[in-house]
PDB file of C-alpha atoms and ligand atoms in Angstrom:
ATOM      1  CA  SER Y   1     -19.825   8.228 -12.480  1.00 54.00           C
ATOM      2  CA  ALA Y   2     -21.484   4.835 -12.611  1.00 66.00           C
ATOM      3  CA  LYS Y   3     -21.226   2.110 -10.023  1.00 70.00           C
ATOM      4  CA  PRO Y   4     -19.881  -1.188 -11.392  1.00 68.00           C
ATOM      5  CA  ASP Y   5     -22.705  -3.772 -11.320  1.00 70.00           C
ATOM      6  CA  ASP Y   6     -20.944  -6.137  -8.966  1.00 70.00           C
ATOM      7  CA  MET Y   7     -20.052  -3.552  -6.316  1.00 73.00           C
ATOM      8  CA  ASP Y   8     -21.857  -3.110  -3.017  1.00 78.00           C
ATOM      9  CA  PRO Y   9     -23.556   0.357  -2.939  1.00 83.00           C
ATOM     10  CA  ALA Y  10     -22.124   1.095   0.540  1.00 80.00           C
ATOM     11  CA  VAL Y  11     -18.606   0.438  -0.741  1.00 79.00           C
ATOM     12  CA  TRP Y  12     -19.244   2.569  -3.797  1.00 79.00           C
ATOM     13  CA  GLU Y  13     -20.374   5.481  -1.625  1.00 80.00           C
ATOM     14  CA  LYS Y  14     -16.998   5.404   0.125  1.00 77.00           C
ATOM     15  CA  ILE Y  15     -14.796   5.105  -2.930  1.00 77.00           C
ATOM     16  CA  LYS Y  16     -16.506   7.148  -5.595  1.00 76.00           C
ATOM     17  CA  ASP Y  17     -14.452  10.236  -4.725  1.00 74.00           C
ATOM     18  CA  HIS Y  18     -11.267   8.280  -4.187  1.00 76.00           C
ATOM     19  CA  PRO Y  19      -8.781   8.832  -6.979  1.00 74.00           C
ATOM     20  CA  CYS Y  20      -7.082   5.488  -6.456  1.00 74.00           C
ATOM     21  CA  TYR Y  21     -10.244   3.410  -6.696  1.00 74.00           C
ATOM     22  CA  SER Y  22     -12.627   5.072  -9.043  1.00 68.00           C
ATOM     23  CA  GLU Y  23     -11.493   5.457 -12.636  1.00 66.00           C
ATOM     24  CA  GLU Y  24     -13.741   8.504 -12.914  1.00 69.00           C
ATOM     25  CA  ALA Y  25     -12.608  10.139  -9.690  1.00 70.00           C
ATOM     26  CA  HIS Y  26      -8.988  10.003 -10.596  1.00 67.00           C
ATOM     27  CA  HIS Y  27      -9.570  12.742 -13.116  1.00 71.00           C
ATOM     28  CA  TYR Y  28     -11.092  15.078 -10.514  1.00 75.00           C
ATOM     29  CA  PHE Y  29      -9.575  14.283  -7.140  1.00 79.00           C
ATOM     30  CA  ALA Y  30      -5.961  14.292  -6.120  1.00 82.00           C
ATOM     31  CA  ARG Y  31      -4.022  12.221  -3.658  1.00 82.00           C
ATOM     32  CA  MET Y  32      -0.646  12.676  -2.084  1.00 86.00           C
ATOM     33  CA  HIS Y  33       1.757  10.464  -0.215  1.00 86.00           C
ATOM     34  CA  VAL Y  34       4.125  11.566   2.519  1.00 90.00           C
ATOM     35  CA  ALA Y  35       7.181   9.379   3.070  1.00 89.00           C
ATOM     36  CA  VAL Y  36       7.300   9.433   6.878  1.00 91.00           C
ATOM     37  CA  ALA Y  37       7.747   5.704   7.588  1.00 90.00           C
ATOM     38  CA  PRO Y  38      11.244   4.516   6.598  1.00 87.00           C
ATOM     39  CA  ALA Y  39      11.534   1.443   8.854  1.00 90.00           C
ATOM     40  CA  CYS Y  40      10.350  -2.014   7.795  1.00 92.00           C
ATOM     41  CA  ASN Y  41       9.894  -5.255   9.727  1.00 95.00           C
ATOM     42  CA  ILE Y  42      10.198  -7.824   6.947  1.00 94.00           C
ATOM     43  CA  GLN Y  43      12.499  -8.519   4.028  1.00 92.00           C
ATOM     44  CA  CYS Y  44      10.928  -9.103   0.639  1.00 89.00           C
ATOM     45  CA  ASN Y  45      13.258 -10.636  -1.894  1.00 87.00           C
ATOM     46  CA  TYR Y  46      12.200  -8.018  -4.425  1.00 82.00           C
ATOM     47  CA  CYS Y  47      13.041  -5.084  -2.183  1.00 80.00           C
ATOM     48  CA  ASN Y  48      16.130  -2.985  -1.929  1.00 72.00           C
ATOM     49  CA  ARG Y  49      15.842  -0.915   1.230  1.00 71.00           C
ATOM     50  CA  LYS Y  50      17.442   2.111  -0.330  1.00 70.00           C
ATOM     51  CA  TYR Y  51      14.317   2.651  -2.391  1.00 70.00           C
ATOM     52  CA  ASP Y  52      10.589   2.915  -1.738  1.00 71.00           C
ATOM     53  CA  CYS Y  53       8.547  -0.026  -0.544  1.00 74.00           C
ATOM     54  CA  ALA Y  54       6.904  -1.835  -3.428  1.00 67.00           C
ATOM     55  CA  ASN Y  55       3.684  -2.177  -1.413  1.00 67.00           C
ATOM     56  CA  GLU Y  56       2.041   0.781  -3.016  1.00 68.00           C
ATOM     57  CA  SER Y  57       4.652   2.664  -4.886  1.00 65.00           C
ATOM     58  CA  ARG Y  58       6.874   2.368  -7.860  1.00 62.00           C
ATOM     59  CA  PRO Y  59       9.932   0.501  -6.687  1.00 59.00           C
ATOM     60  CA  GLY Y  60      13.360   1.812  -7.431  1.00 60.00           C
ATOM     61  CA  VAL Y  61      12.784   5.445  -6.561  1.00 66.00           C
ATOM     62  CA  VAL Y  62      14.002   7.388  -3.555  1.00 69.00           C
ATOM     63  CA  SER Y  63      11.431   9.550  -1.837  1.00 75.00           C
ATOM     64  CA  GLU Y  64      12.181  12.526   0.358  1.00 78.00           C
ATOM     65  CA  LYS Y  65      11.811  11.293   3.929  1.00 86.00           C
ATOM     66  CA  LEU Y  66       9.900  13.629   6.212  1.00 91.00           C
ATOM     67  CA  THR Y  67       9.235  14.036   9.908  1.00 94.00           C
ATOM     68  CA  PRO Y  68       5.546  14.225  10.902  1.00 94.00           C
ATOM     69  CA  ASP Y  69       5.827  18.004  11.285  1.00 93.00           C
ATOM     70  CA  GLN Y  70       7.483  18.395   7.888  1.00 93.00           C
ATOM     71  CA  ALA Y  71       4.738  16.190   6.462  1.00 93.00           C
ATOM     72  CA  ARG Y  72       2.048  18.411   8.011  1.00 94.00           C
ATOM     73  CA  ARG Y  73       3.620  21.500   6.440  1.00 93.00           C
ATOM     74  CA  LYS Y  74       3.893  19.780   3.093  1.00 92.00           C
ATOM     75  CA  VAL Y  75       0.262  18.621   3.114  1.00 93.00           C
ATOM     76  CA  ILE Y  76      -0.970  22.129   3.935  1.00 93.00           C
ATOM     77  CA  ALA Y  77       1.228  23.665   1.246  1.00 92.00           C
ATOM     78  CA  VAL Y  78      -0.137  21.163  -1.290  1.00 90.00           C
ATOM     79  CA  ALA Y  79      -3.749  21.634  -0.149  1.00 91.00           C
ATOM     80  CA  ASN Y  80      -3.341  25.391  -0.754  1.00 91.00           C
ATOM     81  CA  GLU Y  81      -2.126  24.782  -4.329  1.00 88.00           C
ATOM     82  CA  VAL Y  82      -4.094  21.685  -5.338  1.00 85.00           C
ATOM     83  CA  PRO Y  83      -7.761  22.229  -4.476  1.00 83.00           C
ATOM     84  CA  GLN Y  84      -8.689  18.713  -5.646  1.00 84.00           C
ATOM     85  CA  LEU Y  85      -6.611  17.152  -2.859  1.00 88.00           C
ATOM     86  CA  SER Y  86      -8.878  14.609  -1.165  1.00 88.00           C
ATOM     87  CA  VAL Y  87      -6.641  11.783   0.040  1.00 89.00           C
ATOM     88  CA  LEU Y  88      -3.472  11.559   2.118  1.00 92.00           C
ATOM     89  CA  GLY Y  89      -1.700   8.195   2.047  1.00 91.00           C
ATOM     90  CA  ILE Y  90       1.313   6.823   3.864  1.00 90.00           C
ATOM     91  CA  ALA Y  91       3.013   4.138   1.808  1.00 85.00           C
ATOM     92  CA  GLY Y  92       6.428   3.818   3.336  1.00 79.00           C
ATOM     93  CA  PRO Y  93       9.052   4.103   2.094  1.00 84.00           C
ATOM     94  CA  GLY Y  94       9.134   1.246   4.674  1.00 89.00           C
ATOM     95  CA  ASP Y  95       6.034   0.011   6.488  1.00 92.00           C
ATOM     96  CA  ALA Y  96       3.391   2.441   7.773  1.00 93.00           C
ATOM     97  CA  CYS Y  97       2.208   0.063  10.518  1.00 95.00           C
ATOM     98  CA  TYR Y  98       5.651  -0.874  11.753  1.00 94.00           C
ATOM     99  CA  ASP Y  99       6.817   2.747  11.849  1.00 90.00           C
ATOM    100  CA  TRP Y 100       3.582   3.419  13.668  1.00 95.00           C
ATOM    101  CA  LYS Y 101       4.461   6.395  15.873  1.00 95.00           C
ATOM    102  CA  LYS Y 102       5.353   8.489  12.840  1.00 94.00           C
ATOM    103  CA  THR Y 103       2.299   7.380  10.889  1.00 96.00           C
ATOM    104  CA  ARG Y 104      -0.021   8.181  13.781  1.00 96.00           C
ATOM    105  CA  ALA Y 105       1.618  11.536  14.570  1.00 96.00           C
ATOM    106  CA  THR Y 106       1.335  12.544  10.903  1.00 96.00           C
ATOM    107  CA  PHE Y 107      -2.341  11.646  10.643  1.00 96.00           C
ATOM    108  CA  GLU Y 108      -3.146  13.408  13.939  1.00 95.00           C
ATOM    109  CA  GLU Y 109      -1.343  16.586  12.961  1.00 93.00           C
ATOM    110  CA  VAL Y 110      -2.771  16.733   9.466  1.00 94.00           C
ATOM    111  CA  SER Y 111      -6.353  15.993  10.424  1.00 92.00           C
ATOM    112  CA  ARG Y 112      -6.238  18.732  13.069  1.00 93.00           C
ATOM    113  CA  ASP Y 113      -5.632  21.253  10.256  1.00 92.00           C
ATOM    114  CA  ILE Y 114      -7.560  19.543   7.424  1.00 92.00           C
ATOM    115  CA  PRO Y 115     -10.327  17.561   9.133  1.00 91.00           C
ATOM    116  CA  ASP Y 116     -12.067  16.359   5.977  1.00 89.00           C
ATOM    117  CA  ILE Y 117      -9.042  14.792   4.256  1.00 92.00           C
ATOM    118  CA  LYS Y 118      -9.374  11.021   3.709  1.00 91.00           C
ATOM    119  CA  LEU Y 119      -6.552   8.996   5.234  1.00 94.00           C
ATOM    120  CA  CYS Y 120      -5.134   5.722   4.005  1.00 92.00           C
ATOM    121  CA  ILE Y 121      -2.095   3.516   4.502  1.00 93.00           C
ATOM    122  CA  SER Y 122      -0.420   0.596   2.848  1.00 92.00           C
ATOM    123  CA  THR Y 123       1.322  -2.158   4.780  1.00 95.00           C
ATOM    124  CA  ASN Y 124       2.824  -5.626   4.540  1.00 96.00           C
ATOM    125  CA  GLY Y 125       0.352  -6.601   7.298  1.00 97.00           C
ATOM    126  CA  LEU Y 126       2.717  -8.011   9.919  1.00 98.00           C
ATOM    127  CA  ALA Y 127       2.158  -5.213  12.458  1.00 97.00           C
ATOM    128  CA  LEU Y 128      -1.334  -4.372  11.193  1.00 98.00           C
ATOM    129  CA  PRO Y 129      -3.477  -6.233  13.788  1.00 98.00           C
ATOM    130  CA  ASP Y 130      -1.817  -4.207  16.576  1.00 98.00           C
ATOM    131  CA  HIS Y 131      -3.118  -0.953  15.110  1.00 97.00           C
ATOM    132  CA  VAL Y 132      -6.511  -1.666  13.594  1.00 97.00           C
ATOM    133  CA  ASP Y 133      -8.407  -0.133  16.509  1.00 97.00           C
ATOM    134  CA  GLU Y 134      -6.390   3.066  16.308  1.00 96.00           C
ATOM    135  CA  LEU Y 135      -6.850   3.181  12.538  1.00 96.00           C
ATOM    136  CA  ALA Y 136     -10.598   3.000  13.102  1.00 95.00           C
ATOM    137  CA  GLU Y 137     -10.451   5.747  15.762  1.00 94.00           C
ATOM    138  CA  MET Y 138      -8.493   8.005  13.415  1.00 92.00           C
ATOM    139  CA  ASN Y 139     -11.081   7.490  10.678  1.00 87.00           C
ATOM    140  CA  VAL Y 140      -8.634   5.851   8.310  1.00 93.00           C
ATOM    141  CA  ASP Y 141     -11.040   4.530   5.736  1.00 83.00           C
ATOM    142  CA  HIS Y 142      -8.820   2.648   3.306  1.00 91.00           C
ATOM    143  CA  VAL Y 143      -5.984   0.212   3.875  1.00 95.00           C
ATOM    144  CA  THR Y 144      -3.880  -1.650   1.323  1.00 93.00           C
ATOM    145  CA  ILE Y 145      -2.207  -4.908   2.360  1.00 96.00           C
ATOM    146  CA  THR Y 146       0.403  -6.493   0.131  1.00 95.00           C
ATOM    147  CA  ILE Y 147      -0.278 -10.246   0.140  1.00 97.00           C
ATOM    148  CA  ASN Y 148       1.861 -12.401  -2.126  1.00 97.00           C
ATOM    149  CA  MET Y 149       0.972 -15.855  -0.802  1.00 98.00           C
ATOM    150  CA  VAL Y 150      -1.408 -17.792   1.415  1.00 98.00           C
ATOM    151  CA  ASP Y 151       0.869 -20.848   1.457  1.00 98.00           C
ATOM    152  CA  PRO Y 152       3.919 -20.347   3.710  1.00 98.00           C
ATOM    153  CA  GLU Y 153       5.934 -22.792   1.576  1.00 98.00           C
ATOM    154  CA  ILE Y 154       5.654 -20.325  -1.274  1.00 97.00           C
ATOM    155  CA  GLY Y 155       6.365 -17.551   1.208  1.00 97.00           C
ATOM    156  CA  THR Y 156       9.815 -18.986   1.888  1.00 96.00           C
ATOM    157  CA  LYS Y 157      10.780 -18.095  -1.687  1.00 94.00           C
ATOM    158  CA  ILE Y 158       9.649 -14.502  -1.217  1.00 94.00           C
ATOM    159  CA  TYR Y 159      10.492 -13.588   2.383  1.00 95.00           C
ATOM    160  CA  PRO Y 160      13.922 -14.515   3.807  1.00 94.00           C
ATOM    161  CA  TRP Y 161      13.055 -13.137   7.252  1.00 95.00           C
ATOM    162  CA  ILE Y 162      10.627 -11.162   9.377  1.00 96.00           C
ATOM    163  CA  PHE Y 163      11.128  -9.235  12.613  1.00 96.00           C
ATOM    164  CA  TYR Y 164       8.258  -9.849  15.018  1.00 97.00           C
ATOM    165  CA  ARG Y 165       7.836  -9.238  18.762  1.00 96.00           C
ATOM    166  CA  ASN Y 166      11.523  -8.336  19.168  1.00 94.00           C
ATOM    167  CA  ARG Y 167      12.789 -11.420  17.382  1.00 96.00           C
ATOM    168  CA  ARG Y 168      13.939 -12.373  13.930  1.00 97.00           C
ATOM    169  CA  TYR Y 169      12.283 -15.382  12.278  1.00 98.00           C
ATOM    170  CA  THR Y 170      13.419 -17.112   9.095  1.00 97.00           C
ATOM    171  CA  GLY Y 171      12.232 -19.942   6.853  1.00 96.00           C
ATOM    172  CA  LEU Y 172       8.796 -21.478   7.070  1.00 98.00           C
ATOM    173  CA  GLU Y 173       8.126 -20.051  10.512  1.00 98.00           C
ATOM    174  CA  ALA Y 174       8.589 -16.495   9.229  1.00 98.00           C
ATOM    175  CA  SER Y 175       6.117 -16.961   6.385  1.00 98.00           C
ATOM    176  CA  GLN Y 176       3.638 -18.786   8.628  1.00 98.00           C
ATOM    177  CA  ILE Y 177       3.545 -15.860  11.055  1.00 98.00           C
ATOM    178  CA  LEU Y 178       3.313 -13.291   8.271  1.00 98.00           C
ATOM    179  CA  HIS Y 179       0.461 -15.191   6.633  1.00 98.00           C
ATOM    180  CA  GLU Y 180      -1.518 -15.468   9.890  1.00 98.00           C
ATOM    181  CA  ARG Y 181      -1.029 -11.784  10.683  1.00 98.00           C
ATOM    182  CA  GLN Y 182      -2.090 -10.728   7.176  1.00 98.00           C
ATOM    183  CA  MET Y 183      -5.305 -12.762   7.364  1.00 98.00           C
ATOM    184  CA  LEU Y 184      -6.051 -11.546  10.892  1.00 98.00           C
ATOM    185  CA  GLY Y 185      -5.439  -7.926   9.901  1.00 98.00           C
ATOM    186  CA  LEU Y 186      -7.745  -8.234   6.896  1.00 98.00           C
ATOM    187  CA  GLU Y 187     -10.500  -9.844   8.987  1.00 98.00           C
ATOM    188  CA  MET Y 188     -10.205  -7.143  11.654  1.00 98.00           C
ATOM    189  CA  LEU Y 189     -10.449  -4.356   9.089  1.00 97.00           C
ATOM    190  CA  THR Y 190     -13.472  -5.954   7.436  1.00 96.00           C
ATOM    191  CA  ALA Y 191     -15.169  -6.345  10.842  1.00 96.00           C
ATOM    192  CA  ARG Y 192     -14.736  -2.604  11.422  1.00 95.00           C
ATOM    193  CA  GLY Y 193     -15.980  -1.558   8.019  1.00 93.00           C
ATOM    194  CA  ILE Y 194     -12.591  -0.266   6.851  1.00 94.00           C
ATOM    195  CA  LEU Y 195     -12.183  -0.827   3.112  1.00 92.00           C
ATOM    196  CA  THR Y 196      -9.267  -3.048   2.270  1.00 94.00           C
ATOM    197  CA  LYS Y 197      -7.529  -3.497  -1.027  1.00 91.00           C
ATOM    198  CA  ILE Y 198      -4.988  -6.259  -1.616  1.00 93.00           C
ATOM    199  CA  ASN Y 199      -1.875  -5.747  -3.694  1.00 91.00           C
ATOM    200  CA  SER Y 200       0.001  -8.785  -4.970  1.00 93.00           C
ATOM    201  CA  VAL Y 201       3.328  -8.784  -6.740  1.00 91.00           C
ATOM    202  CA  MET Y 202       3.301 -11.337  -9.545  1.00 92.00           C
ATOM    203  CA  ILE Y 203       6.579 -13.278  -9.526  1.00 92.00           C
ATOM    204  CA  PRO Y 204       6.807 -15.745 -12.444  1.00 92.00           C
ATOM    205  CA  GLY Y 205       7.529 -19.311 -11.377  1.00 92.00           C
ATOM    206  CA  VAL Y 206       7.095 -18.389  -7.707  1.00 94.00           C
ATOM    207  CA  ASN Y 207       3.547 -17.206  -7.019  1.00 95.00           C
ATOM    208  CA  ASP Y 208       1.956 -16.540 -10.425  1.00 94.00           C
ATOM    209  CA  GLU Y 209      -0.510 -19.467 -10.488  1.00 94.00           C
ATOM    210  CA  HIS Y 210      -0.860 -19.264  -6.707  1.00 97.00           C
ATOM    211  CA  LEU Y 211      -2.358 -15.762  -6.896  1.00 96.00           C
ATOM    212  CA  ILE Y 212      -5.652 -17.400  -7.943  1.00 94.00           C
ATOM    213  CA  GLU Y 213      -5.714 -19.014  -4.503  1.00 96.00           C
ATOM    214  CA  VAL Y 214      -4.727 -15.714  -2.865  1.00 96.00           C
ATOM    215  CA  ASN Y 215      -7.631 -14.057  -4.653  1.00 93.00           C
ATOM    216  CA  LYS Y 216     -10.090 -16.577  -3.176  1.00 93.00           C
ATOM    217  CA  TRP Y 217      -8.799 -16.152   0.372  1.00 96.00           C
ATOM    218  CA  VAL Y 218      -8.881 -12.371   0.333  1.00 95.00           C
ATOM    219  CA  LYS Y 219     -12.275 -12.218  -1.301  1.00 91.00           C
ATOM    220  CA  GLU Y 220     -13.717 -14.525   1.379  1.00 94.00           C
ATOM    221  CA  ARG Y 221     -12.316 -12.200   4.036  1.00 96.00           C
ATOM    222  CA  GLY Y 222     -13.892  -9.069   2.609  1.00 92.00           C
ATOM    223  CA  ALA Y 223     -11.216  -7.416   0.443  1.00 92.00           C
ATOM    224  CA  PHE Y 224     -13.020  -5.145  -2.005  1.00 87.00           C
ATOM    225  CA  LEU Y 225     -10.274  -4.946  -4.615  1.00 86.00           C
ATOM    226  CA  HIS Y 226      -7.347  -7.077  -5.654  1.00 88.00           C
ATOM    227  CA  ASN Y 227      -4.561  -5.441  -7.589  1.00 86.00           C
ATOM    228  CA  VAL Y 228      -1.900  -7.614  -9.247  1.00 88.00           C
ATOM    229  CA  MET Y 229       1.317  -5.780  -9.992  1.00 85.00           C
ATOM    230  CA  PRO Y 230       4.189  -7.122 -12.070  1.00 86.00           C
ATOM    231  CA  LEU Y 231       7.520  -7.777 -10.372  1.00 85.00           C
ATOM    232  CA  ILE Y 232       9.943  -5.222 -11.671  1.00 76.00           C
ATOM    233  CA  SER Y 233      13.198  -7.082 -11.563  1.00 67.00           C
ATOM    234  CA  ASP Y 234      16.162  -4.872 -12.091  1.00 63.00           C
ATOM    235  CA  PRO Y 235      19.591  -6.183 -11.150  1.00 58.00           C
ATOM    236  CA  ALA Y 236      20.816  -2.583 -11.160  1.00 56.00           C
ATOM    237  CA  HIS Y 237      18.745  -2.050  -8.030  1.00 54.00           C
ATOM    238  CA  GLY Y 238      20.415  -4.982  -6.345  1.00 53.00           C
ATOM    239  CA  THR Y 239      17.301  -6.800  -5.139  1.00 59.00           C
ATOM    240  CA  HIS Y 240      17.817 -10.383  -4.017  1.00 58.00           C
ATOM    241  CA  PHE Y 241      15.723 -11.558  -6.947  1.00 61.00           C
ATOM    242  CA  GLY Y 242      17.656  -9.328  -9.289  1.00 54.00           C
ATOM    243  CA  LEU Y 243      20.865 -11.012  -8.215  1.00 51.00           C
ATOM    244  CA  THR Y 244      19.474 -14.498  -8.737  1.00 63.00           C
ATOM    245  CA  GLY Y 245      18.141 -13.609 -12.150  1.00 69.00           C
ATOM    246  CA  GLN Y 246      14.443 -13.698 -11.290  1.00 81.00           C
ATOM    247  CA  ARG Y 247      12.528 -12.131 -14.165  1.00 84.00           C
ATOM    248  CA  GLY Y 248       9.357 -10.101 -14.067  1.00 86.00           C
ATOM    249  CA  PRO Y 249       6.199 -11.191 -15.937  1.00 89.00           C
ATOM    250  CA  LYS Y 250       5.652 -10.330 -19.586  1.00 90.00           C
ATOM    251  CA  ALA Y 251       2.701  -8.047 -20.286  1.00 88.00           C
ATOM    252  CA  MET Y 252       0.757 -10.980 -21.795  1.00 91.00           C
ATOM    253  CA  GLU Y 253       1.355 -13.159 -18.746  1.00 93.00           C
ATOM    254  CA  LEU Y 254       0.101 -10.402 -16.458  1.00 89.00           C
ATOM    255  CA  LYS Y 255      -3.001  -9.914 -18.556  1.00 88.00           C
ATOM    256  CA  ALA Y 256      -3.705 -13.660 -18.692  1.00 89.00           C
ATOM    257  CA  LEU Y 257      -3.572 -13.846 -14.905  1.00 90.00           C
ATOM    258  CA  GLN Y 258      -5.756 -10.765 -14.484  1.00 85.00           C
ATOM    259  CA  ASP Y 259      -8.306 -12.300 -16.853  1.00 83.00           C
ATOM    260  CA  LYS Y 260      -8.437 -15.450 -14.721  1.00 83.00           C
ATOM    261  CA  LEU Y 261      -8.955 -13.373 -11.580  1.00 80.00           C
ATOM    262  CA  GLU Y 262     -11.702 -11.217 -13.042  1.00 65.00           C
ATOM    263  CA  GLY Y 263     -14.441 -13.231 -11.333  1.00 57.00           C
ATOM    264  CA  GLY Y 264     -12.899 -12.868  -7.889  1.00 51.00           C
ATOM    265  CA  ALA Y 265     -12.519  -9.811  -5.662  1.00 50.00           C
ATOM    266  CA  LYS Y 266     -12.925  -7.052  -8.173  1.00 56.00           C
ATOM    267  CA  LEU Y 267      -9.717  -6.507 -10.001  1.00 54.00           C
ATOM    268  CA  MET Y 268      -8.169  -3.091 -10.272  1.00 56.00           C
ATOM    269  CA  ARG Y 269      -6.719  -2.416 -13.675  1.00 54.00           C
ATOM    270  CA  HIS Y 270      -6.173   1.304 -13.748  1.00 52.00           C
ATOM    271  CA  CYS Y 271      -3.582   1.384 -10.959  1.00 53.00           C
ATOM    272  CA  ARG Y 272      -0.325   3.055 -11.769  1.00 52.00           C
ATOM    273  CA  GLN Y 273       2.179   2.436  -9.069  1.00 51.00           C
ATOM    274  CA  CYS Y 274       3.068   5.806  -7.705  1.00 54.00           C
ATOM    275  CA  ARG Y 275       5.949   7.062  -5.612  1.00 53.00           C
ATOM    276  CA  ALA Y 276       5.914   7.091  -1.819  1.00 55.00           C
ATOM    277  CA  ASP Y 277       5.945  10.887  -2.114  1.00 60.00           C
ATOM    278  CA  ALA Y 278       3.626  11.286  -5.103  1.00 63.00           C
ATOM    279  CA  VAL Y 279       1.475  14.420  -5.305  1.00 65.00           C
ATOM    280  CA  GLY Y 280      -1.397  15.264  -7.598  1.00 64.00           C
ATOM    281  CA  LEU Y 281      -4.010  13.719  -9.804  1.00 63.00           C
ATOM    282  CA  LEU Y 282      -3.352  10.065 -10.586  1.00 55.00           C
ATOM    283  CA  GLY Y 283      -0.954   9.627 -13.471  1.00 60.00           C
ATOM    284  CA  GLU Y 284       0.465  13.039 -12.701  1.00 63.00           C
ATOM    285  CA  ASP Y 285       3.261  13.616 -10.235  1.00 65.00           C
ATOM    286  CA  ARG Y 286       3.808  17.114  -8.969  1.00 70.00           C
ATOM    287  CA  GLY Y 287       6.002  15.867  -6.122  1.00 69.00           C
ATOM    288  CA  GLN Y 288       9.010  17.812  -7.369  1.00 69.00           C
ATOM    289  CA  GLU Y 289       7.110  21.095  -6.930  1.00 73.00           C
ATOM    290  CA  PHE Y 290       6.657  20.414  -3.241  1.00 72.00           C
ATOM    291  CA  THR Y 291      10.043  19.318  -1.987  1.00 75.00           C
ATOM    292  CA  LEU Y 292      10.901  20.521   1.519  1.00 71.00           C
ATOM    293  CA  ASP Y 293      13.162  23.342   0.399  1.00 73.00           C
ATOM    294  CA  GLN Y 294      10.190  24.892  -1.386  1.00 73.00           C
ATOM    295  CA  ILE Y 295       7.854  24.781   1.586  1.00 69.00           C
ATOM    296  CA  PRO Y 296       7.741  27.732   3.991  1.00 68.00           C
ATOM    297  CA  GLU Y 297       8.562  27.169   7.689  1.00 71.00           C
ATOM    298  CA  GLU Y 298       5.143  28.449   8.650  1.00 70.00           C
ATOM    299  CA  VAL Y 299       2.106  27.341   6.676  1.00 68.00           C
ATOM    300  CA  THR Y 300      -1.490  28.150   7.442  1.00 64.00           C
TER     301      THR Y 300
HETATM  302 FE1  SF4 J 401      10.724  -3.571   1.154  1.00 97.15          FE
HETATM  303 FE2  SF4 J 401       8.161  -2.947   1.447  1.00 97.15          FE
HETATM  304 FE3  SF4 J 401       8.954  -5.502   1.522  1.00 97.15          FE
HETATM  305 FE4  SF4 J 401       9.530  -3.863   3.534  1.00 97.15          FE
HETATM  306  S1  SF4 J 401       7.474  -4.528   2.897  1.00 97.15           S
HETATM  307  S2  SF4 J 401      10.957  -5.315   2.551  1.00 97.15           S
HETATM  308  S3  SF4 J 401       9.946  -1.891   2.449  1.00 97.15           S
HETATM  309  S4  SF4 J 401       9.054  -4.122  -0.282  1.00 97.15           S
HETATM  310 FE1  SF4 J 402      -3.959   5.736  -3.229  1.00 97.15          FE
HETATM  311 FE2  SF4 J 402      -2.728   3.699  -2.091  1.00 97.15          FE
HETATM  312 FE3  SF4 J 402      -1.703   6.094  -1.961  1.00 97.15          FE
HETATM  313 FE4  SF4 J 402      -3.887   5.565  -0.585  1.00 97.15          FE
HETATM  314  S1  SF4 J 402      -1.859   4.643  -0.231  1.00 97.15           S
HETATM  315  S2  SF4 J 402      -3.477   7.423  -1.810  1.00 97.15           S
HETATM  316  S3  SF4 J 402      -4.896   4.107  -1.974  1.00 97.15           S
HETATM  317  S4  SF4 J 402      -1.976   4.914  -3.855  1.00 97.15           S
END
């Protein structure tokens, strides 16, 4: 497939086979997520902890939580059935960097058996700087950080609290710390040549116009893609926003914002938010064929 004109050839070399990044590749290569990381260290107003993290997956679904060993068995079972499998991602259902021991154990076990699989994670960024060196050692070549603001004042409307270094922070202080850690994490990844995509959740009246500023900051710090996702506000899921009547953007509002961002870090338009336990080619979810009860105890 063809390289977009404005993309660095070295970046293109890394992503051309990646189903999440290349519109072409997503027809030929498959990715899967394993939901091994249930714990999270922040509270987003749009999140209900019963469901998957909205960082990189469709909110409002419950994924089958796995231990690292169960995840290893599942990945091998899928690799045997889906020859196009090229990418293994950990996208929650909480935060892959906060629930670090499980993320690391899963990647170590899987890459022992399938050394050429590409590894990636998504994270809210708070714990990210603590693990960037290990991510580089494990050959994780793609990271997604969800960044919804670069102004902590705006952050106070999105994040009621964070849990950092054994302490809970609220208010402006919480958002200030989160912001600094997100920027530091992004800079550290860029310095190590790890590709970083930014996801932003567009929340009308809260951060919609502000995402233009976010786009500038992340582009300056080396993010290679910026993906704006609409807030899916559903009171039935009991999110804080849902309860206060926060609406999601209309399709036209989302498109208008994406058009304004087009000149910045290259915008990703083909993303379909997938489940934290998605399996298969993009736009296809074979996750239900590979639930634990269908996977043999011993896989080779
Ligand atoms: Fe929920 Fe993800 Fe936010 Fe954590 S980072 S509160 S799991 S949406
Ligand atoms: Fe794709 Fe993101 Fe999942 Fe990685 S974590 S496989 S980039 S959707």
